[in-house]
Amino acid sequence: MKTAFLRESSGVRKYCLILLVIAILAGGVKPVFADIGSVAANDDFIIILDQSGSMREKIPGRPELGYEPVENRMAAYKAKGASDAITFAAGSMLRRGDHFTVITFGDKSLVFLSQQIGYEHEREVISRHIKGLLFNDRKTDIPDSLVQAAELLKSLKTPERRKIVIMITDGANDPPADSLYIRSDIQKKTYGQLRDTIHANKWNVFLVGLGRETKENINEIARNLGLTGDSTKIVENIQNSREVTDKLTEIFKGLQEARVEAGKKDIRLTLKPALFGGYESGEDIVSLMSFYGGDVEIKLDSTMPVLITGNDDLKVSVTPPNTKLIPRQPGNLNLSVSFTGKRPDEGRVISNYAFQFVQASVPFYPHAGNIEIILPSWWEVYGLYALLAVILTAVLLSVILQIIRRIRVPEIRISVTANDVPLGEPMTLKIKESFVIADKHFEGRSVSAKGLSCKIAATVRYLGRRKFDVEAAEAKILDEGKEVGRLQIGMNRFFDLKDKEGKLLRLISIGQPGAGDPFGGSHGNDPF
């Protein structure tokens, strides 16, 4: 019995080892909520530069004293100051990834250069191009240059970036005769459209006037565009080119100190399949950092804080919708992403997102980008767990069955005969129960030992699985003529009993009851 128990325990240990290995493997299969790393918030810069000949005045504001020739244009304070300021900004103030454009205006407006800063040598290329500016136009078409800048910003299709426009000029609006904006009513309408676009998209627009005589003209442009006083900078008395650079540096530093940056542009996460279909929502965080001098408040549209384009089954909610940021103290927006559609064959959904701000909100950048949702199948996530559950169930059933086998007492219905003559009534035995073959002793479970002159001839004990142990008492057991003290037999196996006087009870066997026994007819296939 001890050996059997050890064998069973060894089997259980083997099952447990298998379960342990599977559990270790299963522990590694977890949905991954990936996060794109922190990214810099890049900007789109446009400098609108006056190319009129007045920029070559020998003495700023004194056109009567003459102009520097085109070939010696960099001797003029205004031309050199503007060129050096742009070169300095491109070389020192722009960050890698910023988009930098110079639009020149005068007789007409042209995109002089447009370049995203990807490598350091590109700053030198910009510097060489700036040195090629001629400052030789006769007119100054300011509305045309602003319209050109607005159209370019729209064409970039980068809503996640700040838009920064800086105009540098030394004169009043004086469009050429063939300009679309020669009429004052068209100028007024155009300024109104530009004003609406600037405020709706929260563009940062600055006006730099070269010379105190430009102050009135600059302020008029600012009023037409709905700009505040902080958006205008006047270099009143240009004595050297450095003064223009200082103004541009002041604008750039102000922009660096007046921004809110988001820690990521693109969002990528994995949604976990629900047990009974569909997908659970996924969580993500967008960290924010304010570089303003004081507290600012981010306010998102309460009805649609995030606009998803490209997939109607993808929804993003944000908490909190309004958050106050302290300078240089991190804040978080908690995103909850849900998907209610059918899983595509490729197992992923890629769309575009954009945070939606109320008009009074300070925006953060970048506030738009790509959102990629990984949708693993049910079997990819739960398959190993399901297999583990099946194996565990099988092991538990096996263990339970072994326990049942050990504690259950199977029964068998038997009839004892000698020479095919019943020695008594059929009986039911459980494992380890016994009966006696006796001539005169009929107490307890027994059958008759007819013809033998002994009280108890033998004792028969049921071992289970149709096996019996026959032990001699006052008679001897004959197995094929050989005397034995003990004999193990199966059903329908014959043996003889012989008493001390030599009398025999022959062809004794244990079999199933006949058809007449109401309890024995259906036990022919009893496994025990």
Short mmCIF file of C-alpha atoms in Angstrom, two decimals:
data_model
loop_
_atom_site.label_atom_id
_atom_site.label_comp_id
_atom_site.label_asym_id
_atom_site.label_seq_id
_atom_site.Cartn_x
_atom_site.Cartn_y
_atom_site.Cartn_z
CA MET A 1 0.00 0.00 0.00
CA LYS A 2 2.92 2.34 0.84
CA THR A 3 4.52 1.58 -2.51
CA ALA A 4 1.30 2.44 -4.33
CA PHE A 5 1.04 5.69 -2.43
CA LEU A 6 4.60 6.67 -3.34
CA ARG A 7 3.89 5.84 -6.97
CA GLU A 8 0.80 8.06 -6.92
CA SER A 9 2.73 10.86 -5.17
CA SER A 10 5.44 10.66 -7.83
CA GLY A 11 2.78 11.05 -10.52
CA VAL A 12 1.30 14.07 -8.75
CA ARG A 13 4.76 15.64 -8.48
CA LYS A 14 5.22 15.13 -12.21
CA TYR A 15 1.91 16.88 -12.91
CA CYS A 16 2.90 19.73 -10.56
CA LEU A 17 6.24 20.16 -12.34
CA ILE A 18 4.44 20.45 -15.69
CA LEU A 19 2.06 23.01 -14.21
CA LEU A 20 4.97 25.00 -12.78
CA VAL A 21 6.72 25.22 -16.16
CA ILE A 22 3.49 26.26 -17.90
CA ALA A 23 2.76 28.84 -15.20
CA ILE A 24 6.23 30.36 -15.66
CA LEU A 25 5.67 30.57 -19.40
CA ALA A 26 2.18 31.96 -18.92
CA GLY A 27 3.49 34.60 -16.57
CA GLY A 28 5.44 36.10 -19.43
CA VAL A 29 2.41 36.51 -21.68
CA LYS A 30 1.03 39.86 -20.67
CA PRO A 31 -0.57 42.64 -22.72
CA VAL A 32 2.00 45.29 -23.42
CA PHE A 33 0.99 48.89 -23.01
CA ALA A 34 3.75 50.47 -25.07
CA ASP A 35 4.64 54.12 -24.80
CA ILE A 36 6.36 56.22 -27.38
CA GLY A 37 9.19 58.08 -25.68
CA SER A 38 9.24 61.76 -24.89
CA VAL A 39 9.69 63.96 -27.94
CA ALA A 40 10.70 67.58 -28.37
CA ALA A 41 7.92 69.98 -29.28
CA ASN A 42 9.13 71.47 -32.55
CA ASP A 43 7.89 74.66 -34.17
CA ASP A 44 7.25 76.01 -37.64
CA PHE A 45 8.98 79.39 -38.09
CA ILE A 46 8.38 81.86 -40.89
CA ILE A 47 10.34 85.09 -41.21
CA ILE A 48 8.81 87.58 -43.62
CA LEU A 49 11.58 89.91 -44.74
CA ASP A 50 11.25 93.25 -46.47
CA GLN A 51 13.26 93.28 -49.73
CA SER A 52 12.64 96.90 -50.68
CA GLY A 53 15.57 99.14 -51.59
CA SER A 54 15.01 101.28 -48.49
CA MET A 55 16.72 98.52 -46.51
CA ARG A 56 19.98 99.76 -48.15
CA GLU A 57 19.76 103.30 -46.74
CA LYS A 58 23.19 104.53 -45.76
CA ILE A 59 21.73 106.26 -42.73
CA PRO A 60 18.52 104.54 -41.47
CA GLY A 61 15.53 106.86 -41.82
CA ARG A 62 17.43 109.34 -44.00
CA PRO A 63 16.71 108.30 -47.61
CA GLU A 64 17.88 111.69 -48.84
CA LEU A 65 21.44 110.72 -47.89
CA GLY A 66 21.45 107.90 -50.39
CA TYR A 67 21.63 104.11 -50.57
CA GLU A 68 24.40 101.59 -50.54
CA PRO A 69 24.84 99.92 -53.94
CA VAL A 70 23.45 96.40 -54.27
CA GLU A 71 26.93 94.89 -54.43
CA ASN A 72 27.75 96.63 -51.13
CA ARG A 73 24.34 96.11 -49.54
CA MET A 74 25.72 94.54 -46.37
CA ALA A 75 27.27 97.89 -45.49
CA ALA A 76 23.74 99.18 -44.82
CA TYR A 77 22.68 98.84 -41.17
CA LYS A 78 19.16 97.64 -41.86
CA ALA A 79 20.07 95.10 -44.57
CA LYS A 80 23.00 93.74 -42.59
CA GLY A 81 21.07 93.81 -39.30
CA ALA A 82 18.17 91.82 -40.76
CA SER A 83 20.51 89.33 -42.50
CA ASP A 84 22.66 88.81 -39.42
CA ALA A 85 19.61 88.43 -37.18
CA ILE A 86 18.12 85.72 -39.41
CA THR A 87 21.48 83.95 -39.67
CA PHE A 88 21.86 84.04 -35.88
CA ALA A 89 18.34 82.70 -35.34
CA ALA A 90 18.88 79.84 -37.79
CA GLY A 91 22.25 78.99 -36.27
CA SER A 92 21.54 79.34 -32.57
CA MET A 93 17.84 79.68 -31.79
CA LEU A 94 16.25 76.89 -33.81
CA ARG A 95 16.06 73.35 -32.51
CA ARG A 96 16.66 70.28 -34.55
CA GLY A 97 13.36 69.33 -36.14
CA ASP A 98 12.07 72.92 -36.42
CA HIS A 99 10.87 74.04 -39.84
CA PHE A 100 12.34 77.34 -40.97
CA THR A 101 11.09 79.46 -43.86
CA VAL A 102 12.07 82.87 -45.17
CA ILE A 103 9.54 84.71 -47.34
CA THR A 104 10.78 87.86 -49.04
CA PHE A 105 8.38 90.60 -50.09
CA GLY A 106 8.56 93.85 -52.00
CA ASP A 107 7.39 93.97 -55.59
CA LYS A 108 6.08 90.43 -55.00
CA SER A 109 6.25 87.77 -52.34
CA LEU A 110 8.45 84.70 -52.77
CA VAL A 111 9.42 81.74 -50.63
CA PHE A 112 13.16 82.40 -50.50
CA LEU A 113 13.99 79.24 -48.58
CA SER A 114 12.09 76.59 -46.64
CA GLN A 115 14.00 73.96 -44.69
CA GLN A 116 13.44 71.58 -41.79
CA ILE A 117 16.49 71.55 -39.55
CA GLY A 118 17.64 67.94 -39.52
CA TYR A 119 21.43 68.29 -39.57
CA GLU A 120 23.85 70.95 -38.35
CA HIS A 121 25.28 71.71 -41.80
CA GLU A 122 21.81 72.87 -42.90
CA ARG A 123 22.20 75.92 -40.67
CA GLU A 124 25.29 76.90 -42.65
CA VAL A 125 23.40 76.40 -45.91
CA ILE A 126 20.72 78.82 -44.67
CA SER A 127 23.41 81.36 -43.74
CA ARG A 128 24.91 81.24 -47.23
CA HIS A 129 21.47 81.71 -48.80
CA ILE A 130 20.72 84.73 -46.60
CA LYS A 131 23.88 86.43 -47.82
CA GLY A 132 22.40 86.30 -51.32
CA LEU A 133 19.52 88.65 -50.52
CA LEU A 134 19.63 91.77 -52.74
CA PHE A 135 17.21 94.25 -51.07
CA ASN A 136 16.47 95.84 -54.46
CA ASP A 137 12.66 95.97 -54.80
CA ARG A 138 10.80 99.25 -55.27
CA LYS A 139 7.48 98.36 -53.60
CA THR A 140 6.27 96.89 -50.27
CA ASP A 141 3.29 94.51 -50.57
CA ILE A 142 2.64 93.62 -46.94
CA PRO A 143 -0.81 91.88 -47.27
CA ASP A 144 0.50 89.65 -50.06
CA SER A 145 3.40 88.46 -47.87
CA LEU A 146 1.09 87.69 -44.95
CA VAL A 147 -1.29 85.73 -47.19
CA GLN A 148 1.68 83.80 -48.62
CA ALA A 149 2.83 82.93 -45.10
CA ALA A 150 -0.66 81.79 -44.03
CA GLU A 151 -1.01 79.54 -47.08
CA LEU A 152 2.39 78.00 -46.45
CA LEU A 153 1.59 77.28 -42.80
CA LYS A 154 -1.63 75.55 -43.81
CA SER A 155 0.17 73.49 -46.44
CA LEU A 156 2.63 72.11 -43.88
CA LYS A 157 -0.21 70.07 -42.30
CA THR A 158 1.50 69.99 -38.91
CA PRO A 159 -1.21 71.03 -36.44
CA GLU A 160 0.83 69.58 -33.58
CA ARG A 161 3.45 72.34 -33.94
CA ARG A 162 3.40 75.97 -32.88
CA LYS A 163 3.22 78.41 -35.75
CA ILE A 164 5.48 81.45 -35.40
CA VAL A 165 5.52 84.27 -37.92
CA ILE A 166 7.96 87.21 -37.64
CA MET A 167 7.76 90.12 -40.10
CA ILE A 168 10.78 92.42 -40.45
CA THR A 169 10.13 95.66 -42.38
CA ASP A 170 11.21 99.27 -42.52
CA GLY A 171 8.31 100.78 -44.43
CA ALA A 172 4.61 101.22 -44.90
CA ASN A 173 2.35 99.12 -47.10
CA ASP A 174 2.89 100.19 -50.73
CA PRO A 175 1.77 97.38 -53.06
CA PRO A 176 2.63 97.45 -56.79
CA ALA A 177 -0.05 98.35 -59.34
CA ASP A 178 -0.61 94.71 -60.33
CA SER A 179 -1.07 93.50 -56.74
CA LEU A 180 -4.30 91.75 -55.73
CA TYR A 181 -4.30 93.98 -52.68
CA ILE A 182 -3.98 97.40 -54.31
CA ARG A 183 -7.50 98.38 -53.22
CA SER A 184 -8.08 99.37 -49.60
CA ASP A 185 -11.38 97.44 -49.32
CA ILE A 186 -9.63 94.24 -50.38
CA GLN A 187 -6.84 94.96 -47.92
CA LYS A 188 -9.39 95.36 -45.14
CA LYS A 189 -11.15 92.12 -46.04
CA THR A 190 -7.83 90.29 -46.28
CA TYR A 191 -6.67 91.54 -42.89
CA GLY A 192 -9.97 90.40 -41.38
CA GLN A 193 -9.55 86.89 -42.79
CA LEU A 194 -5.96 86.76 -41.60
CA ARG A 195 -7.00 87.94 -38.13
CA ASP A 196 -9.59 85.16 -37.86
CA THR A 197 -7.11 82.54 -39.03
CA ILE A 198 -4.42 83.69 -36.62
CA HIS A 199 -6.74 83.60 -33.61
CA ALA A 200 -8.51 80.36 -34.56
CA ASN A 201 -5.20 78.52 -34.95
CA LYS A 202 -3.44 80.36 -32.12
CA TRP A 203 -0.54 81.42 -34.31
CA ASN A 204 2.20 83.54 -32.80
CA VAL A 205 2.73 86.62 -34.98
CA PHE A 206 5.35 89.32 -34.32
CA LEU A 207 6.16 92.54 -36.16
CA VAL A 208 9.65 94.05 -36.07
CA GLY A 209 10.01 97.62 -37.33
CA LEU A 210 13.45 98.90 -38.36
CA GLY A 211 13.58 102.57 -37.38
CA ARG A 212 11.41 104.76 -35.17
CA GLU A 213 9.60 106.07 -38.27
CA THR A 214 8.08 102.57 -38.73
CA LYS A 215 6.30 102.59 -35.37
CA GLU A 216 3.01 103.97 -36.67
CA ASN A 217 2.95 101.60 -39.65
CA ILE A 218 3.81 98.60 -37.46
CA ASN A 219 1.08 99.45 -34.96
CA GLU A 220 -1.44 99.78 -37.80
CA ILE A 221 -0.58 96.31 -39.10
CA ALA A 222 -0.90 94.96 -35.54
CA ARG A 223 -4.37 96.51 -35.18
CA ASN A 224 -5.47 95.08 -38.53
CA LEU A 225 -4.37 91.61 -37.44
CA GLY A 226 -5.78 91.91 -33.91
CA LEU A 227 -2.34 91.61 -32.27
CA THR A 228 -1.46 92.87 -28.79
CA GLY A 229 1.25 95.38 -28.00
CA ASP A 230 3.62 92.61 -26.95
CA SER A 231 3.66 91.43 -30.56
CA THR A 232 5.39 94.55 -31.90
CA LYS A 233 9.10 95.35 -31.57
CA ILE A 234 10.64 98.60 -32.82
CA VAL A 235 14.40 99.10 -33.33
CA GLU A 236 14.17 102.86 -33.02
CA ASN A 237 17.68 103.99 -33.77
CA ILE A 238 19.76 101.47 -35.67
CA GLN A 239 23.39 102.15 -34.97
CA ASN A 240 24.68 98.66 -35.66
CA SER A 241 23.39 95.36 -36.97
CA ARG A 242 23.42 93.79 -33.49
CA GLU A 243 20.31 95.68 -32.44
CA VAL A 244 18.10 93.73 -34.85
CA THR A 245 19.57 90.45 -33.62
CA ASP A 246 18.78 91.48 -30.04
CA LYS A 247 15.12 92.04 -30.92
CA LEU A 248 14.87 88.69 -32.66
CA THR A 249 16.61 87.01 -29.74
CA GLU A 250 14.10 88.64 -27.38
CA ILE A 251 11.23 87.15 -29.42
CA PHE A 252 12.77 83.68 -29.52
CA LYS A 253 13.53 83.64 -25.81
CA GLY A 254 10.02 84.82 -25.07
CA LEU A 255 8.66 81.96 -27.17
CA GLN A 256 10.85 79.46 -25.32
CA GLU A 257 9.57 80.76 -21.99
CA ALA A 258 5.93 80.92 -23.10
CA ARG A 259 5.04 77.42 -24.11
CA VAL A 260 3.60 74.20 -22.76
CA GLU A 261 5.21 71.03 -24.03
CA ALA A 262 3.69 67.55 -24.17
CA GLY A 263 5.91 64.58 -23.46
CA LYS A 264 4.88 62.63 -26.53
CA LYS A 265 3.56 63.13 -30.02
CA ASP A 266 2.43 59.63 -31.03
CA ILE A 267 0.39 57.26 -28.90
CA ARG A 268 0.78 53.50 -29.14
CA LEU A 269 -0.80 51.01 -26.79
CA THR A 270 -2.26 47.52 -26.67
CA LEU A 271 -5.87 46.81 -25.72
CA LYS A 272 -6.58 43.58 -23.89
CA PRO A 273 -9.36 41.36 -25.26
CA ALA A 274 -12.35 41.00 -22.94
CA LEU A 275 -13.10 37.47 -21.79
CA PHE A 276 -16.49 37.38 -23.47
CA GLY A 277 -15.84 39.42 -26.60
CA GLY A 278 -14.74 42.93 -27.50
CA TYR A 279 -11.83 44.76 -25.93
CA GLU A 280 -11.19 46.37 -22.59
CA SER A 281 -10.27 50.05 -22.56
CA GLY A 282 -6.60 51.00 -22.35
CA GLU A 283 -4.96 53.72 -20.30
CA ASP A 284 -2.19 56.11 -21.25
CA ILE A 285 -0.70 59.33 -19.88
CA VAL A 286 0.40 62.50 -21.64
CA SER A 287 2.78 64.48 -19.45
CA LEU A 288 2.82 68.28 -19.72
CA MET A 289 5.44 70.85 -18.76
CA SER A 290 4.84 74.61 -18.70
CA PHE A 291 7.65 77.11 -19.35
CA TYR A 292 5.51 80.18 -18.74
CA GLY A 293 6.47 82.60 -15.98
CA GLY A 294 3.17 82.07 -14.15
CA ASP A 295 0.39 79.51 -13.83
CA VAL A 296 -1.49 78.60 -16.99
CA GLU A 297 -4.64 76.55 -17.52
CA ILE A 298 -5.25 73.89 -20.12
CA LYS A 299 -8.95 73.64 -21.04
CA LEU A 300 -10.18 70.94 -23.38
CA ASP A 301 -13.50 70.78 -25.18
CA SER A 302 -15.86 68.96 -22.80
CA THR A 303 -17.90 67.34 -25.58
CA MET A 304 -14.93 66.16 -27.67
CA PRO A 305 -11.59 66.53 -25.90
CA VAL A 306 -9.82 64.47 -28.56
CA LEU A 307 -10.78 64.33 -32.22
CA ILE A 308 -10.03 61.00 -33.92
CA THR A 309 -9.91 60.98 -37.72
CA GLY A 310 -9.76 57.81 -39.77
CA ASN A 311 -11.66 55.42 -37.47
CA ASP A 312 -15.13 55.94 -35.97
CA ASP A 313 -14.75 52.93 -33.65
CA LEU A 314 -11.90 54.50 -31.70
CA LYS A 315 -12.74 56.82 -28.79
CA VAL A 316 -10.49 58.73 -26.38
CA SER A 317 -11.62 60.39 -23.17
CA VAL A 318 -9.43 62.66 -21.03
CA THR A 319 -9.27 63.38 -17.30
CA PRO A 320 -9.07 65.99 -16.06
CA PRO A 321 -10.51 68.10 -18.91
CA ASN A 322 -9.14 71.23 -17.24
CA THR A 323 -5.78 71.38 -15.52
CA LYS A 324 -3.69 74.19 -14.08
CA LEU A 325 0.05 74.02 -14.67
CA ILE A 326 2.66 75.55 -12.40
CA PRO A 327 5.88 76.71 -14.13
CA ARG A 328 8.30 73.82 -14.65
CA GLN A 329 6.17 71.44 -12.61
CA PRO A 330 4.91 68.37 -14.49
CA GLY A 331 1.22 67.75 -14.99
CA ASN A 332 -0.58 64.80 -16.51
CA LEU A 333 -3.56 64.15 -18.75
CA ASN A 334 -4.97 60.65 -18.30
CA LEU A 335 -6.25 59.08 -21.50
CA SER A 336 -8.77 56.25 -21.70
CA VAL A 337 -8.84 54.62 -25.13
CA SER A 338 -11.66 52.29 -26.20
CA PHE A 339 -12.32 50.35 -29.40
CA THR A 340 -15.81 49.08 -30.24
CA GLY A 341 -15.36 47.81 -33.78
CA LYS A 342 -14.41 44.53 -35.36
CA ARG A 343 -10.78 43.49 -35.06
CA PRO A 344 -9.01 43.95 -38.42
CA ASP A 345 -7.07 41.04 -39.84
CA GLU A 346 -3.73 42.77 -39.29
CA GLY A 347 -4.58 43.22 -35.59
CA ARG A 348 -3.99 46.97 -35.37
CA VAL A 349 -5.74 50.28 -35.95
CA ILE A 350 -3.84 53.42 -36.98
CA SER A 351 -5.54 56.83 -36.94
CA ASN A 352 -4.82 60.49 -36.31
CA TYR A 353 -5.72 62.34 -33.14
CA ALA A 354 -5.83 66.00 -32.11
CA PHE A 355 -6.65 67.53 -28.74
CA GLN A 356 -9.46 70.08 -28.97
CA PHE A 357 -9.02 73.27 -26.90
CA VAL A 358 -11.57 75.87 -25.95
CA GLN A 359 -10.83 79.38 -27.18
CA ALA A 360 -9.58 80.61 -23.80
CA SER A 361 -7.17 77.71 -23.30
CA VAL A 362 -3.41 77.84 -23.54
CA PRO A 363 -2.53 75.06 -26.02
CA PHE A 364 0.30 72.59 -25.57
CA TYR A 365 2.56 71.24 -28.28
CA PRO A 366 2.57 68.79 -29.87
CA HIS A 367 -1.16 68.29 -29.44
CA ALA A 368 -1.78 66.10 -32.50
CA GLY A 369 -0.20 63.01 -33.99
CA ASN A 370 -0.72 59.36 -34.79
CA ILE A 371 -2.47 56.87 -32.54
CA GLU A 372 -1.77 53.18 -33.06
CA ILE A 373 -3.82 50.59 -31.21
CA ILE A 374 -2.62 46.97 -31.11
CA LEU A 375 -5.50 44.48 -30.93
CA PRO A 376 -4.24 40.98 -30.06
CA SER A 377 -6.64 38.11 -30.64
CA TRP A 378 -8.31 36.31 -27.76
CA TRP A 379 -6.05 33.27 -28.25
CA GLU A 380 -2.89 35.38 -28.32
CA VAL A 381 -3.65 36.65 -24.82
CA TYR A 382 -5.63 33.86 -23.19
CA GLY A 383 -4.64 30.79 -25.24
CA LEU A 384 -1.85 29.70 -22.92
CA TYR A 385 -4.02 30.36 -19.90
CA ALA A 386 -6.81 28.29 -21.47
CA LEU A 387 -4.37 25.44 -22.12
CA LEU A 388 -3.14 25.74 -18.56
CA ALA A 389 -6.73 25.59 -17.29
CA VAL A 390 -7.43 22.43 -19.37
CA ILE A 391 -4.28 20.72 -18.10
CA LEU A 392 -4.99 21.77 -14.53
CA THR A 393 -8.54 20.45 -14.81
CA ALA A 394 -7.26 17.14 -16.17
CA VAL A 395 -4.72 16.86 -13.35
CA LEU A 396 -7.34 17.67 -10.72
CA LEU A 397 -9.74 15.13 -12.17
CA SER A 398 -6.98 12.53 -12.16
CA VAL A 399 -6.13 13.28 -8.54
CA ILE A 400 -9.80 13.24 -7.55
CA LEU A 401 -10.30 9.92 -9.34
CA GLN A 402 -7.32 8.45 -7.49
CA ILE A 403 -8.73 9.67 -4.22
CA ILE A 404 -12.14 8.23 -5.05
CA ARG A 405 -10.54 4.93 -5.95
CA ARG A 406 -8.81 4.89 -2.60
CA ILE A 407 -11.83 5.80 -0.50
CA ARG A 408 -14.59 4.13 -2.53
CA VAL A 409 -15.60 0.57 -1.55
CA PRO A 410 -16.61 -1.22 -4.77
CA GLU A 411 -19.20 -4.03 -4.54
CA ILE A 412 -19.59 -7.30 -6.36
CA ARG A 413 -22.50 -9.74 -6.49
CA ILE A 414 -21.40 -13.39 -6.35
CA SER A 415 -22.70 -16.94 -6.12
CA VAL A 416 -20.60 -19.85 -4.76
CA THR A 417 -21.12 -23.28 -6.35
CA ALA A 418 -19.64 -26.75 -6.14
CA ASN A 419 -20.17 -29.03 -9.16
CA ASP A 420 -22.45 -26.26 -10.45
CA VAL A 421 -24.69 -26.63 -7.40
CA PRO A 422 -25.16 -23.46 -5.32
CA LEU A 423 -23.72 -23.68 -1.80
CA GLY A 424 -25.88 -20.84 -0.58
CA GLU A 425 -27.76 -17.71 -1.54
CA PRO A 426 -26.06 -15.09 -3.75
CA MET A 427 -24.34 -12.35 -1.72
CA THR A 428 -22.87 -8.90 -2.18
CA LEU A 429 -19.27 -8.23 -1.11
CA LYS A 430 -17.27 -5.05 -0.71
CA ILE A 431 -13.49 -4.92 -0.84
CA LYS A 432 -11.90 -6.66 2.17
CA GLU A 433 -15.17 -8.27 3.20
CA SER A 434 -15.13 -12.06 3.58
CA PHE A 435 -17.33 -15.10 3.97
CA VAL A 436 -16.70 -18.65 5.20
CA ILE A 437 -17.31 -22.04 3.74
CA ALA A 438 -18.62 -23.96 6.74
CA ASP A 439 -20.58 -27.12 7.50
CA LYS A 440 -21.92 -26.33 10.96
CA HIS A 441 -20.96 -22.66 11.56
CA PHE A 442 -23.46 -20.33 9.95
CA GLU A 443 -22.99 -17.18 12.00
CA GLY A 444 -22.23 -14.20 9.79
CA ARG A 445 -21.77 -14.37 6.01
CA SER A 446 -21.26 -18.01 4.93
CA VAL A 447 -22.05 -20.78 2.47
CA SER A 448 -22.42 -24.49 3.17
CA ALA A 449 -19.52 -26.96 3.10
CA LYS A 450 -21.77 -29.90 2.30
CA GLY A 451 -20.27 -33.29 2.99
CA LEU A 452 -17.25 -32.03 4.94
CA SER A 453 -16.83 -32.99 8.59
CA CYS A 454 -15.48 -29.66 9.84
CA LYS A 455 -16.94 -26.58 11.36
CA ILE A 456 -15.18 -23.99 9.12
CA ALA A 457 -13.47 -25.28 6.03
CA ALA A 458 -12.03 -22.04 4.60
CA THR A 459 -12.33 -18.26 4.63
CA VAL A 460 -12.72 -16.26 1.39
CA ARG A 461 -11.88 -12.54 1.30
CA TYR A 462 -12.71 -10.19 -1.63
CA LEU A 463 -9.64 -8.29 -2.88
CA GLY A 464 -11.35 -6.16 -5.49
CA ARG A 465 -11.27 -6.34 -9.27
CA ARG A 466 -12.81 -9.85 -9.27
CA LYS A 467 -9.98 -11.31 -7.20
CA PHE A 468 -10.44 -13.43 -4.07
CA ASP A 469 -8.10 -14.70 -1.38
CA VAL A 470 -8.99 -18.23 -0.15
CA GLU A 471 -7.37 -19.22 3.16
CA ALA A 472 -7.59 -22.79 4.55
CA ALA A 473 -9.09 -23.23 8.02
CA GLU A 474 -10.02 -26.79 9.17
CA ALA A 475 -9.85 -28.17 5.64
CA LYS A 476 -7.10 -28.20 3.08
CA ILE A 477 -7.20 -26.41 -0.29
CA LEU A 478 -6.48 -28.49 -3.35
CA ASP A 479 -5.38 -26.55 -6.42
CA GLU A 480 -5.17 -28.96 -9.32
CA GLY A 481 -4.49 -31.74 -6.85
CA LYS A 482 -1.82 -29.88 -4.92
CA GLU A 483 -2.38 -28.96 -1.29
CA VAL A 484 -1.91 -25.21 -0.50
CA GLY A 485 -2.66 -23.19 2.60
CA ARG A 486 -3.71 -20.12 0.67
CA LEU A 487 -4.87 -19.43 -2.84
CA GLN A 488 -5.72 -16.31 -4.86
CA ILE A 489 -8.27 -16.89 -7.56
CA GLY A 490 -10.40 -15.02 -10.01
CA MET A 491 -14.00 -15.49 -11.01
CA ASN A 492 -14.98 -19.01 -12.14
CA ARG A 493 -11.67 -20.54 -11.06
CA PHE A 494 -12.07 -24.05 -9.59
CA PHE A 495 -10.51 -25.45 -6.42
CA ASP A 496 -11.30 -28.32 -4.01
CA LEU A 497 -11.55 -28.62 -0.23
CA LYS A 498 -10.53 -31.77 1.69
CA ASP A 499 -11.24 -32.37 5.39
CA LYS A 500 -9.21 -34.43 7.85
CA GLU A 501 -11.23 -37.55 7.07
CA GLY A 502 -10.41 -37.26 3.40
CA LYS A 503 -13.83 -36.11 2.30
CA LEU A 504 -13.86 -33.76 -0.70
CA LEU A 505 -15.97 -30.83 -1.79
CA ARG A 506 -15.05 -30.64 -5.44
CA LEU A 507 -15.10 -28.00 -8.19
CA ILE A 508 -15.81 -25.03 -5.96
CA SER A 509 -15.98 -21.74 -7.89
CA ILE A 510 -17.09 -18.15 -7.36
CA GLY A 511 -19.15 -16.75 -10.17
CA GLN A 512 -21.94 -14.40 -10.96
CA PRO A 513 -25.47 -15.13 -9.88
CA GLY A 514 -27.80 -16.69 -12.39
CA ALA A 515 -30.51 -14.86 -14.33
CA GLY A 516 -33.00 -15.56 -11.58
CA ASP A 517 -31.16 -13.34 -9.10
CA PRO A 518 -32.84 -9.90 -9.17
CA PHE A 519 -29.53 -8.23 -8.22
CA GLY A 520 -27.07 -10.17 -10.33
CA GLY A 521 -28.24 -9.90 -13.89
CA SER A 522 -26.72 -6.50 -14.67
CA HIS A 523 -23.27 -6.86 -13.11
CA GLY A 524 -21.56 -8.72 -15.88
CA ASN A 525 -19.37 -5.71 -16.76
CA ASP A 526 -18.63 -4.55 -13.23
CA PRO A 527 -14.95 -3.45 -13.42
CA PHE A 528 -14.42 -4.32 -9.81
#
